[in-house]
Each structure stands twice: as structure tokens, then as C-alpha cells.
Coordinates of C-alpha atoms in Angstrom, one line a residue:
X1 CA -80.3 -26.1 -78.4
X2 CA -79.8 -25.3 -74.5
X3 CA -79.9 -22.2 -72.7
X4 CA -76.2 -21.4 -73.4
X5 CA -76.4 -22.0 -77.0
X6 CA -79.6 -19.6 -76.8
X7 CA -77.7 -17.0 -75.3
X8 CA -74.6 -17.3 -77.8
X9 CA -76.8 -17.2 -80.7
X10 CA -78.9 -14.0 -79.6
X11 CA -75.7 -12.4 -78.5
X12 CA -74.1 -12.9 -81.8
X13 CA -77.2 -11.9 -83.8
X14 CA -77.3 -8.5 -82.0
X15 CA -73.7 -7.9 -81.4
X16 CA -74.1 -7.5 -77.6
X17 CA -72.1 -9.2 -74.7
X18 CA -72.9 -12.5 -73.7
X19 CA -72.9 -11.4 -70.1
X20 CA -75.7 -8.9 -71.0
X21 CA -77.5 -11.1 -73.1
X22 CA -77.6 -13.8 -70.5
X23 CA -79.0 -11.1 -67.9
X24 CA -81.6 -10.3 -70.3
X25 CA -82.6 -14.2 -71.0
X26 CA -82.6 -14.6 -67.2
X27 CA -85.0 -11.6 -66.7
X28 CA -87.2 -12.8 -69.2
X29 CA -87.5 -16.3 -67.7
X30 CA -88.0 -15.1 -64.3
X31 CA -90.7 -12.3 -65.4
X32 CA -92.9 -15.1 -67.1
X33 CA -92.7 -17.2 -63.9
X34 CA -93.5 -14.7 -61.7
X35 CA -96.5 -13.8 -64.1
X36 CA -97.5 -17.3 -64.1
X37 CA -97.0 -17.7 -60.2
X38 CA -99.4 -14.9 -59.8
X39 CA -102.0 -16.4 -62.2
X40 CA -101.6 -14.3 -64.9
X41 CA -100.9 -15.5 -68.7
X42 CA -98.2 -14.0 -70.8
X43 CA -99.1 -13.5 -74.4
X44 CA -96.2 -13.0 -77.0
X45 CA -98.3 -12.5 -80.3
X46 CA -97.1 -14.8 -82.9
X47 CA -95.2 -16.8 -80.7
X48 CA -97.5 -18.2 -78.0
X49 CA -99.2 -17.9 -74.7
X50 CA -98.0 -19.1 -71.2
X51 CA -100.5 -19.9 -68.8
X52 CA -101.5 -22.0 -65.8
X53 CA -103.9 -24.7 -65.9
X54 CA -105.5 -26.5 -63.1
X55 CA -105.3 -30.3 -62.6
X56 CA -108.1 -31.9 -60.6
X57 CA -107.6 -33.8 -57.7
X58 CA -107.5 -37.7 -58.7
X59 CA -106.6 -41.4 -57.5
X60 CA -103.5 -42.8 -58.9
X61 CA -101.7 -46.2 -58.2
X62 CA -98.2 -46.8 -57.1
X63 CA -96.4 -48.8 -59.7
X64 CA -94.1 -50.5 -57.3
X65 CA -96.9 -51.6 -55.0
X66 CA -100.2 -51.2 -56.7
X67 CA -101.5 -49.5 -53.8
X68 CA -103.8 -46.6 -54.5
X69 CA -102.9 -43.2 -53.6
X70 CA -104.7 -39.9 -53.7
X71 CA -103.1 -37.2 -55.9
X72 CA -103.8 -33.7 -54.8
X73 CA -105.4 -31.0 -57.1
X74 CA -102.6 -28.6 -58.4
X75 CA -101.7 -26.0 -61.2
X76 CA -99.1 -26.5 -63.7
X77 CA -97.5 -24.1 -66.2
X78 CA -98.5 -24.5 -70.0
X79 CA -97.8 -23.3 -73.4
X80 CA -99.8 -22.7 -76.2
X81 CA -98.0 -21.8 -79.6
X82 CA -99.1 -19.2 -81.9
X83 CA -100.0 -19.0 -85.5
X84 CA -96.5 -18.0 -86.6
X85 CA -94.7 -20.4 -84.5
X86 CA -97.1 -23.1 -85.7
X87 CA -96.3 -22.2 -89.3
X88 CA -92.4 -21.8 -89.0
X89 CA -92.3 -25.5 -87.3
X90 CA -94.4 -26.9 -89.9
X91 CA -92.2 -25.7 -92.8
X92 CA -94.8 -23.1 -94.0

């Protein structure tokens, strides 16, 4: 399923126009991104938690040349699924 499919399914389920549903989905994604950018986590009970994780600086290797390179520390988005989501995926 891609974003368009998701929007179509939500619009059909709620009986709302696709344009209105698309605006909602875009807003939701934007607000999650803004919260993560501000260092906050987003908790959706039963579904999961969006958070940022820190990656330490490390040494890597260029696969083409074999040269050693330094990879800078960074923050990356992460998702931790909730119990209800885990159960629905495992068929429970």
C-alpha cells in the first residue's frame, strides 16, 4: 500500500472527500516530523512510538576504494511498534 492507497481507503471508510483526507494525512505526517525534529517522541497508544535515536560517530570503509572514512554522529528517526500492532501483525 502506498500513500495514495491509504488516503483512498481512509476516505472511503469515513465517507469523506479524498482531498480532505489527503490534507489530514499530510498534516499528520508533518506534525510527527516536526515533533521528532524538536526532539520529542510521538506516542500513539496501541500503535507505537515514533522517536529519535542517536548514532555515535564511527569509522567506515568506502566500498569502491577501500579507504577508511569517518562517519559523523547523527540522529535518526525510529519507530517502536505497540502491543496492539504487534498482535495484529502476528495474527493474534
